[in-house]
PDB file of C-alpha atoms in Angstrom:
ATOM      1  CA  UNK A 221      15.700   2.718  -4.268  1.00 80.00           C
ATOM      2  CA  UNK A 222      13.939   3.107  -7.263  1.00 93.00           C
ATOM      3  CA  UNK A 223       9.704   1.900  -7.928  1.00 95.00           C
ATOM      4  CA  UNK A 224       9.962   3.142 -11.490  1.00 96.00           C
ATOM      5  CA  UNK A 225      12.631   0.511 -12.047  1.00 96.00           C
ATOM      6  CA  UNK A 226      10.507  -2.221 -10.306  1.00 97.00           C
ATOM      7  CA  UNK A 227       8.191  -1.303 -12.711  1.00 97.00           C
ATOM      8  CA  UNK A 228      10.095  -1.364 -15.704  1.00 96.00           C
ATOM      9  CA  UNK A 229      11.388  -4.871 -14.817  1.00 97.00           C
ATOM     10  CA  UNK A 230       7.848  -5.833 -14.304  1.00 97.00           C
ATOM     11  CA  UNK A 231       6.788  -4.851 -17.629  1.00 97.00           C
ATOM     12  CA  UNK A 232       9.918  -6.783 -19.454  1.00 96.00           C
ATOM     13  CA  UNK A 233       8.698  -9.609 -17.638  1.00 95.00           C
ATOM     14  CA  UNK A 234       5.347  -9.440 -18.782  1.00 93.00           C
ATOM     15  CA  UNK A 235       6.864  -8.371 -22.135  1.00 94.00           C
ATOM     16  CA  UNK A 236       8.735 -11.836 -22.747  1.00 94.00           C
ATOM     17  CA  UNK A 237       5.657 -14.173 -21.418  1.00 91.00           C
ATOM     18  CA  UNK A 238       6.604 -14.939 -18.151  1.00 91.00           C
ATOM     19  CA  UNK A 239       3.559 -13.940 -16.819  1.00 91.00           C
ATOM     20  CA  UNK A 240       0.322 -13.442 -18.654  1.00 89.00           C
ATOM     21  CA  UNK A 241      -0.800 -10.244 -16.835  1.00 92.00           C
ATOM     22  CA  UNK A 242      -0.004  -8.177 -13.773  1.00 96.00           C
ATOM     23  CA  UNK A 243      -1.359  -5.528 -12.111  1.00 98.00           C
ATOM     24  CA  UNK A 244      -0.175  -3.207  -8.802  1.00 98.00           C
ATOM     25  CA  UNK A 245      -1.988  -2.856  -5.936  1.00 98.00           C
ATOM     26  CA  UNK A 246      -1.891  -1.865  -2.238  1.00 96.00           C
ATOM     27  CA  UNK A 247      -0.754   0.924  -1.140  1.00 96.00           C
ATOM     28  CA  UNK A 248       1.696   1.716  -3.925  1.00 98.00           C
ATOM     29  CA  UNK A 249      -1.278   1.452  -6.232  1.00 98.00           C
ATOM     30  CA  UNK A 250      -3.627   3.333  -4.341  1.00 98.00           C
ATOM     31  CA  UNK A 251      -0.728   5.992  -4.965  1.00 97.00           C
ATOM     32  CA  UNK A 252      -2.113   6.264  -8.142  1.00 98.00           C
ATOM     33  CA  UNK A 253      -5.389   7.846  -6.539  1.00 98.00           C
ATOM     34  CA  UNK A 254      -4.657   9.658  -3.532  1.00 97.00           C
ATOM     35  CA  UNK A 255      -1.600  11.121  -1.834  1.00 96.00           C
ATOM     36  CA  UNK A 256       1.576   9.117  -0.997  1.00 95.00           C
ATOM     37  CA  UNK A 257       1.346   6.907   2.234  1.00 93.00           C
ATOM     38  CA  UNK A 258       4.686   5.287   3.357  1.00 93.00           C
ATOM     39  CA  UNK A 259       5.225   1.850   2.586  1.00 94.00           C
ATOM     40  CA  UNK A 260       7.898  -0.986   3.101  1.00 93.00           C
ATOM     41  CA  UNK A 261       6.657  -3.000   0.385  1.00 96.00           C
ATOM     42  CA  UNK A 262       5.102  -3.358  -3.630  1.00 97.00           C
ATOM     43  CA  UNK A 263       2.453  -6.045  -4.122  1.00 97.00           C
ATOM     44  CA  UNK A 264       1.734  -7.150  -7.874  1.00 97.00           C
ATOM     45  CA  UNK A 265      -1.347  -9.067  -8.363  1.00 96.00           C
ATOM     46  CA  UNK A 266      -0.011 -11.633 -10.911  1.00 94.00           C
ATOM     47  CA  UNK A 267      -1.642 -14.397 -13.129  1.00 86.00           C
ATOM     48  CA  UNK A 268       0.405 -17.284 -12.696  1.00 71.00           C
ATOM     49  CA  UNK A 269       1.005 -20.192 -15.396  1.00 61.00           C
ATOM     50  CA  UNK A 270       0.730 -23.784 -13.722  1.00 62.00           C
ATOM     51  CA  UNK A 271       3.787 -25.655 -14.144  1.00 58.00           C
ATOM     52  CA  UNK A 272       3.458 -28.808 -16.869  1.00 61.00           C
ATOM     53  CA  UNK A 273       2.186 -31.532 -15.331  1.00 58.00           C
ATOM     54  CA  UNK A 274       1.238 -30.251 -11.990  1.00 55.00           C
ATOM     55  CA  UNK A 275      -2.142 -28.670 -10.747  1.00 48.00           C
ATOM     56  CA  UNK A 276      -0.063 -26.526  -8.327  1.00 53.00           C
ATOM     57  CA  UNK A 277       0.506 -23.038  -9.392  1.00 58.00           C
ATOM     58  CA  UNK A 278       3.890 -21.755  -9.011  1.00 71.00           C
ATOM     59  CA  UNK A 279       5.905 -18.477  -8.763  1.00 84.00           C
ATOM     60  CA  UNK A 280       9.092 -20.167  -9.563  1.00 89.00           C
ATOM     61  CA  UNK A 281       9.850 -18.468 -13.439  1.00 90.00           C
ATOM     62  CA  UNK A 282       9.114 -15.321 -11.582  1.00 93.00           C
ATOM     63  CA  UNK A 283      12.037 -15.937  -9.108  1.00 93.00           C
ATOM     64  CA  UNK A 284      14.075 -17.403 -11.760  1.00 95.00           C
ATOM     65  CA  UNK A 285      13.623 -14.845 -13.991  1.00 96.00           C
ATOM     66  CA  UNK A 286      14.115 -12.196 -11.438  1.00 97.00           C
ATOM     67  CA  UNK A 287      16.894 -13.629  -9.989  1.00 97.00           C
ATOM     68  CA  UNK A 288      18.825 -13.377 -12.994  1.00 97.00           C
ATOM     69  CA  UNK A 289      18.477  -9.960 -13.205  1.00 97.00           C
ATOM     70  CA  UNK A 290      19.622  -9.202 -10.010  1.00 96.00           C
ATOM     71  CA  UNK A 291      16.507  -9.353  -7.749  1.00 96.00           C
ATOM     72  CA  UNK A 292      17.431 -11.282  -4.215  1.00 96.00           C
ATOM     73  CA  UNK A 293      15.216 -13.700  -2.677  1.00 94.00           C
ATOM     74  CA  UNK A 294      14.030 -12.622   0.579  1.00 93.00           C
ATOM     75  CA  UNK A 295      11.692 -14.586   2.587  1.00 90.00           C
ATOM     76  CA  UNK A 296       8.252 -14.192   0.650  1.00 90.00           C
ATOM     77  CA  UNK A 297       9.699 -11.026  -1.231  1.00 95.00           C
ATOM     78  CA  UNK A 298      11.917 -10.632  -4.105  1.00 96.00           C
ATOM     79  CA  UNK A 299      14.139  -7.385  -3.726  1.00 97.00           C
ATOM     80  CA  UNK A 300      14.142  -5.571  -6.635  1.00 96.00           C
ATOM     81  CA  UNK A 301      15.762  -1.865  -7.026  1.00 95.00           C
ATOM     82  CA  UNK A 302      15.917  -1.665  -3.148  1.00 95.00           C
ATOM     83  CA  UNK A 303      11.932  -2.458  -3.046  1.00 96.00           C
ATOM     84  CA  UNK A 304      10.866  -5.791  -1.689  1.00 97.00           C
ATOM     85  CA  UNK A 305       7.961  -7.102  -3.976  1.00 97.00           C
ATOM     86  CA  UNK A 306       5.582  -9.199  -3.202  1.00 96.00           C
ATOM     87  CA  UNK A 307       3.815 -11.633  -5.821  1.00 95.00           C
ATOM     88  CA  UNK A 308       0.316 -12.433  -5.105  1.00 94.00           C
ATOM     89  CA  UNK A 309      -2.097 -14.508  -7.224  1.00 92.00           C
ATOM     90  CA  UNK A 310      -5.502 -13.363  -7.666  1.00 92.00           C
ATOM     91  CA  UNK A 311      -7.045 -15.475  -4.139  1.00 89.00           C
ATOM     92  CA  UNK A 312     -10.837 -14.015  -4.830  1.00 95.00           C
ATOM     93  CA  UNK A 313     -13.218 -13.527  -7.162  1.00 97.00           C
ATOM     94  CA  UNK A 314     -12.677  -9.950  -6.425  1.00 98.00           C
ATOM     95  CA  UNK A 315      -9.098  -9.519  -7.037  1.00 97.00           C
ATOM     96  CA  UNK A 316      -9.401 -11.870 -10.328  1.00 95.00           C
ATOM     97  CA  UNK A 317     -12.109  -9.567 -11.650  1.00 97.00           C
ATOM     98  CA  UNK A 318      -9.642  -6.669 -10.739  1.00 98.00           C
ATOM     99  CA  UNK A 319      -6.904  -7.976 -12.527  1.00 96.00           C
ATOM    100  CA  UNK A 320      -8.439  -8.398 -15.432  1.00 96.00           C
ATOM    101  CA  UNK A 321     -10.235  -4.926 -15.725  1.00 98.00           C
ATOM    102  CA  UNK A 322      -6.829  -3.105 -14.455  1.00 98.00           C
ATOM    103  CA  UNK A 323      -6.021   0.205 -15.960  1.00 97.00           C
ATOM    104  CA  UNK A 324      -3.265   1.242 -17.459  1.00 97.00           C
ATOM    105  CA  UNK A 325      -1.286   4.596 -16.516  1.00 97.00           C
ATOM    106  CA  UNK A 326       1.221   6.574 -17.801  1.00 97.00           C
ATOM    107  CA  UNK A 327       4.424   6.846 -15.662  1.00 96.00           C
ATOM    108  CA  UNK A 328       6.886   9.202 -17.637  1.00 94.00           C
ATOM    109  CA  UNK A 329       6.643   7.139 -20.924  1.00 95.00           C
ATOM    110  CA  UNK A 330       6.506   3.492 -19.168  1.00 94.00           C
ATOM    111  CA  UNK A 331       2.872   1.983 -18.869  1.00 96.00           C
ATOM    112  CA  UNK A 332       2.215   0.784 -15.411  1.00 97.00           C
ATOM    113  CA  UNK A 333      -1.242  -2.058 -14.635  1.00 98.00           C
ATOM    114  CA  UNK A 334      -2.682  -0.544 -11.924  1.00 98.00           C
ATOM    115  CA  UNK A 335      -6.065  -1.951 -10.184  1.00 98.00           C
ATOM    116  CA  UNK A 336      -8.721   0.715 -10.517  1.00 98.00           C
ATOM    117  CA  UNK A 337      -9.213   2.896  -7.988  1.00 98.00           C
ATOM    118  CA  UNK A 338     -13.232   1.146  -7.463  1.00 98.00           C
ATOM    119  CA  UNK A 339     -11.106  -2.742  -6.791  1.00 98.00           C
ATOM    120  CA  UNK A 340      -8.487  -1.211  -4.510  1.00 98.00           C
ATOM    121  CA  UNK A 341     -11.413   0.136  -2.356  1.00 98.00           C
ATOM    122  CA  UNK A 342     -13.455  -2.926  -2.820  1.00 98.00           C
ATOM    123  CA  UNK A 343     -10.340  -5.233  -1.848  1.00 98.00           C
ATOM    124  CA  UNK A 344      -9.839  -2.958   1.265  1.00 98.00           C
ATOM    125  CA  UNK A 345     -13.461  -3.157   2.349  1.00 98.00           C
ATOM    126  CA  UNK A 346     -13.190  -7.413   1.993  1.00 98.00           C
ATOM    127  CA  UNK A 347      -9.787  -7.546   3.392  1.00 96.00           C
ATOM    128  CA  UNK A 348     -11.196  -5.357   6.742  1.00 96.00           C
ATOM    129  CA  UNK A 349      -8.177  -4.670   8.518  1.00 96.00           C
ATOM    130  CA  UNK A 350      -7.213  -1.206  10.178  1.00 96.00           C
ATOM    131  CA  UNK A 351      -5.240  -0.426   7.424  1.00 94.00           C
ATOM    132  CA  UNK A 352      -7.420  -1.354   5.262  1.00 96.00           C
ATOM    133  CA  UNK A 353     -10.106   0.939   6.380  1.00 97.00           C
ATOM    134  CA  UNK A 354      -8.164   3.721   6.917  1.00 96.00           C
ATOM    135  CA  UNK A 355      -7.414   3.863   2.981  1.00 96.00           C
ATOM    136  CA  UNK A 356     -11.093   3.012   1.610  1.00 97.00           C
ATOM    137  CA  UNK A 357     -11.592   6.427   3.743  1.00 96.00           C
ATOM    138  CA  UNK A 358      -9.585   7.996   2.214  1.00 95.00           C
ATOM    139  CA  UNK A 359     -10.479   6.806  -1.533  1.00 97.00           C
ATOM    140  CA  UNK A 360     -14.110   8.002  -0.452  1.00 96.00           C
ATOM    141  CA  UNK A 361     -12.765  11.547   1.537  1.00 93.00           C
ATOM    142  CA  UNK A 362     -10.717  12.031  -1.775  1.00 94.00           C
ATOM    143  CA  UNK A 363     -14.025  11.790  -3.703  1.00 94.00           C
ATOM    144  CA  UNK A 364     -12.239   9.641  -6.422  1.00 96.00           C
ATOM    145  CA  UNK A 365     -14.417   6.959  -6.415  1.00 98.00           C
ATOM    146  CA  UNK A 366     -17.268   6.333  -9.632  1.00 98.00           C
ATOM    147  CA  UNK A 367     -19.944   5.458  -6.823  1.00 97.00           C
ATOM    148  CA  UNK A 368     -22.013   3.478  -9.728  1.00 98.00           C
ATOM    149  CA  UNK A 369     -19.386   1.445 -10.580  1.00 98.00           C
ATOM    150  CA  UNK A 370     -17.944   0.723  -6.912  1.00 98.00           C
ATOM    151  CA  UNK A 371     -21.387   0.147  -5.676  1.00 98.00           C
ATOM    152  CA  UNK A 372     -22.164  -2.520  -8.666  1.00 98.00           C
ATOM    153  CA  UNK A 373     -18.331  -4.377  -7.894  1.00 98.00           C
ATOM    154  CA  UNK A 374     -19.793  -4.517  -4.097  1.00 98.00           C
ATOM    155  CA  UNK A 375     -23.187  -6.438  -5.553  1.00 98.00           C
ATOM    156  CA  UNK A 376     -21.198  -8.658  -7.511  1.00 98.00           C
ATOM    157  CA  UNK A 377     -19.057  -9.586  -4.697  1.00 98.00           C
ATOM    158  CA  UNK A 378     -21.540  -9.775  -2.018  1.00 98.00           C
ATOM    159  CA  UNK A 379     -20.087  -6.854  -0.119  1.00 98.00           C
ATOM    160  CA  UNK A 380     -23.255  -4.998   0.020  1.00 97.00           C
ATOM    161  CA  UNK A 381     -23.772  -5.680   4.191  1.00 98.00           C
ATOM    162  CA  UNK A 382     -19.687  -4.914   4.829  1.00 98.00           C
ATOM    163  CA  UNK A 383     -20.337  -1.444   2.779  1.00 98.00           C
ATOM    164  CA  UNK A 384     -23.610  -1.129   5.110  1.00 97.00           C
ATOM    165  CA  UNK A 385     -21.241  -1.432   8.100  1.00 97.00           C
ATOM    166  CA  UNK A 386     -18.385   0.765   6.625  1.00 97.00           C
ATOM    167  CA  UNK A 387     -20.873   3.523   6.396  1.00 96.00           C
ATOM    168  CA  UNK A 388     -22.956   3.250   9.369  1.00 96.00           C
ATOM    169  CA  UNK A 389     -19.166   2.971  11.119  1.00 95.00           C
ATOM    170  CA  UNK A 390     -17.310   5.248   9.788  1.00 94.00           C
ATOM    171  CA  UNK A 391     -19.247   8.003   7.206  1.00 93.00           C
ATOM    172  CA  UNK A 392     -22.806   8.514   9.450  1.00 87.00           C
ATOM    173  CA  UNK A 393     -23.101  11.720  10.278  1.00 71.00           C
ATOM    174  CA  UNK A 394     -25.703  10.987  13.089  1.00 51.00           C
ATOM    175  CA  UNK A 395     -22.743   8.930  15.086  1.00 48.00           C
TER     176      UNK A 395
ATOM    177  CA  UNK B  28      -1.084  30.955  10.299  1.00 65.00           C
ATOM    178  CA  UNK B  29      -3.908  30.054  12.429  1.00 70.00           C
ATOM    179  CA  UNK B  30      -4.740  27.915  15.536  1.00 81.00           C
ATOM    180  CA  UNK B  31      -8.894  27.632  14.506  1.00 90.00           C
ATOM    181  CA  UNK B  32      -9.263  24.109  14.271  1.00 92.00           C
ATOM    182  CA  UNK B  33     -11.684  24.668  11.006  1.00 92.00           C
ATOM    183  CA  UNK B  34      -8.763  26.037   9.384  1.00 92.00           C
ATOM    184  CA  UNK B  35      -5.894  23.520  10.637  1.00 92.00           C
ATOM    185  CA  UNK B  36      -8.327  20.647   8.967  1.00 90.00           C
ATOM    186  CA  UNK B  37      -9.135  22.483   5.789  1.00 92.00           C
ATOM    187  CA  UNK B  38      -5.059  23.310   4.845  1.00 93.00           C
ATOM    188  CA  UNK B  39      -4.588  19.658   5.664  1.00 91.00           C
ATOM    189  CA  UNK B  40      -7.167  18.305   3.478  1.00 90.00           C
ATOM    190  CA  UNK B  41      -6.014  20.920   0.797  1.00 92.00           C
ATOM    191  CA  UNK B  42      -2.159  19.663   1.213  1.00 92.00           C
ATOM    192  CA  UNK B  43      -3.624  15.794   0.856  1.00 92.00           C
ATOM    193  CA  UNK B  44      -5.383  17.496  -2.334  1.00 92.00           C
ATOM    194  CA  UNK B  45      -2.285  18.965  -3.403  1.00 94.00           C
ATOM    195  CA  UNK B  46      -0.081  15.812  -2.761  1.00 94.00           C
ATOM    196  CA  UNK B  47      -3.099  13.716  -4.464  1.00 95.00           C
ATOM    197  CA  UNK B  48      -2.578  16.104  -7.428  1.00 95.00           C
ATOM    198  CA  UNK B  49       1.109  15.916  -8.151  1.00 96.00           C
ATOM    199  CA  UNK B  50       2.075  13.953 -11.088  1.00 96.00           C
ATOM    200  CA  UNK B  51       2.274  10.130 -11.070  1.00 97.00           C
ATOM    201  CA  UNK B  52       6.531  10.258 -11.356  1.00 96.00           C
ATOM    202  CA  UNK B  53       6.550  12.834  -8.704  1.00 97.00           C
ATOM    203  CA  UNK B  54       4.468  11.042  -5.976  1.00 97.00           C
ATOM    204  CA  UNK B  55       5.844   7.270  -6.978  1.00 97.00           C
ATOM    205  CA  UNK B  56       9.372   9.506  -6.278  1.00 97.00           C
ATOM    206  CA  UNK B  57       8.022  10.503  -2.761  1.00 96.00           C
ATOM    207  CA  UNK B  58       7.136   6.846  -2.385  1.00 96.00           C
ATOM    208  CA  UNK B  59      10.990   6.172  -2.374  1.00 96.00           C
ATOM    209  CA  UNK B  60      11.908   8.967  -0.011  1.00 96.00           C
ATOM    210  CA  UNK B  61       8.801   7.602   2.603  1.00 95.00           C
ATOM    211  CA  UNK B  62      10.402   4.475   2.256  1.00 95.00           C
ATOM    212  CA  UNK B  63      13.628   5.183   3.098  1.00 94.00           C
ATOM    213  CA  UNK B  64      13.176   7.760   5.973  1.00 93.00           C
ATOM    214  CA  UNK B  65      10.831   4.812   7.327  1.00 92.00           C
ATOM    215  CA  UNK B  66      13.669   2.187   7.313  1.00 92.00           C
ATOM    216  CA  UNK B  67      15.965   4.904   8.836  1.00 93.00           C
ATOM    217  CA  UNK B  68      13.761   5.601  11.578  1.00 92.00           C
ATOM    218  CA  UNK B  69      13.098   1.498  12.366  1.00 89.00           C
ATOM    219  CA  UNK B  70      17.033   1.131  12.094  1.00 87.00           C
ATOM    220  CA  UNK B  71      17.454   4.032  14.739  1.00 81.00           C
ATOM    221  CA  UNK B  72      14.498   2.603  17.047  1.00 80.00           C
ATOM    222  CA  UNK B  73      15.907  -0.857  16.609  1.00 80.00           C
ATOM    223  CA  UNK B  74      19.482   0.350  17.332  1.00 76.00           C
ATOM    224  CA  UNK B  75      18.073   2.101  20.472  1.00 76.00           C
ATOM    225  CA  UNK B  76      16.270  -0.653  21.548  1.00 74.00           C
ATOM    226  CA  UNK B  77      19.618  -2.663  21.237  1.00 70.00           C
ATOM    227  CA  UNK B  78      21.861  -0.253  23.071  1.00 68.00           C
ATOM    228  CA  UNK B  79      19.282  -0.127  26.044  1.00 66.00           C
ATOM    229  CA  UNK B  80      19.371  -3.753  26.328  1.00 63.00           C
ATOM    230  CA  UNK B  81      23.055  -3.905  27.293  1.00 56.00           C
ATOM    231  CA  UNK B  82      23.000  -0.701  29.365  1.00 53.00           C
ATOM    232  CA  UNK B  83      22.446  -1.670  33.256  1.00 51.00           C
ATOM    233  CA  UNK B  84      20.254   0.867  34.456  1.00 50.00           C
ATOM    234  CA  UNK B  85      20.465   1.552  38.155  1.00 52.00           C
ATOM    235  CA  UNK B  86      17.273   2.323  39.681  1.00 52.00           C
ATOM    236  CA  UNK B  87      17.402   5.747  41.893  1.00 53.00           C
ATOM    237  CA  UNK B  88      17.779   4.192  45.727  1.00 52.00           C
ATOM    238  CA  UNK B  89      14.492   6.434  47.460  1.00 54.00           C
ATOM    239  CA  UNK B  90      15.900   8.851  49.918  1.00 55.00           C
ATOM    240  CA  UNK B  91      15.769   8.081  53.346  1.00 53.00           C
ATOM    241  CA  UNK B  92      13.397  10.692  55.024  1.00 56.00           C
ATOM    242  CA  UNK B  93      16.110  13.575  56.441  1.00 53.00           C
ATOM    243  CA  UNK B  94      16.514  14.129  60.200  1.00 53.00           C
ATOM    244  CA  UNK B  95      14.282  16.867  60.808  1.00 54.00           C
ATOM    245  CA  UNK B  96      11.609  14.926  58.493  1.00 51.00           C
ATOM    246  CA  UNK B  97      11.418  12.219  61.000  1.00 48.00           C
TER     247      UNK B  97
END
């Protein structure tokens, strides 16, 4: 079980054009913020190319090229280096804005795309679920956020009320 | 060590700190170790789960009340 080698893979990948950009997210890339949380799973917001002729977008010369290097299909995963991965295209606004203004970090000499700490907590807030909460607290306890910048992705997204909520919920002292 | 409450939260939130703090290699590392003790743990809860299926359990008869309890 290796992530760095997911990573690598993911990077010759990008490297020979079969996909135009990628970046990590969930809670492997909110590793990149805060402290380790376990998880089964790697999700990599992708760009995908449309196939010729069709309008349908398809992960297919992902699996392909995968395949060939030894990743397994599994269900919706691909198993790579003992880590299923999951391939998600951008389904929001939101997460297309994040892809495209994903940093990228230093991981012993091998660049990683990561979604900035600001779009991970963003993307929790609009994705709402328990788990989801529990790390946009934790992005906001670990005081890594740039407030201006979070608070101008929220506007742009129309997450201003959810935010409202969040905090009244969850950071209100008075409650 | 100390059992104020105030303290127990602080050293937590200073080992999340710490953790937080630890190189990008190191904590993507820990990633693969959380990973793995989680699927060990499933496997054993799952293998559990199996073995009590195909153990008949007999349910304790209740005692009949004794002689001088009658």
């Amino acid at each position: 079980m290796d992530i760095k080698a997911v990573i690598a893979l993911i990077n010759q990948m990008q490297a020979d054009g079969v996909v135009e950009r990628y970046a990590i997210g969930g809670a492997v890339g909110a590793t990149f913020y805060l402290e380790p949380v376990a998880t089964l799973d790697v999700d990599i917001f992708v760009s995908f190319e449309s196939a010729p002729g069709s309008l349908m977008v398809s992960p297919q010369r992902i699996y392909d090229y995968l395949t060939a290097r030894g990743g397994a299909v599994e269900r919706e995963y691909i198993v790579i280096a003992g880590w299923p991965v999951q391939f998600l295209p951008p389904g929001t606004p939101l997460v297309e804005e994040a892809l495209q203004e994903a940093d990228v970090k230093d991981v012993d000499g091998t660049a990683a795309r990561v979604l900035t700490a600001e779009h991970l907590a963003a993307i929790a807030l609009q994705t709402g679920r328990a788990k989801d909460k529990a790390r946009l607290l934790q992005f906001v306890e670990a005081g890594v956020l740039d407030i201006a910048r979070f608070r101008a992705i929220l506007a742009r997204h129309g997450l201003g009320a959810a935010w409202q909520k969040f905090e009244q919920q969850f950071l209100s002292d008075a409650s | 060590m100390s059992f104020e409450l105030q303290k127990i939260l602080e050293s937590k939130r200073a080992l999340r700190r710490d953790l937080a703090t630890r190189p990008i290699g190191e904590k993507l590392q820990l990633l693969d170790a959380l990973r793995e003790r989680e699927l060990a743990i499933r496997g054993r809860a799952a293998g559990a789960a199996q073995a009590d299926a195909g153990v008949l359990r007999e349910e304790p008869v209740p005692s009949a009340p004794g002689p001088n309890e009658r």
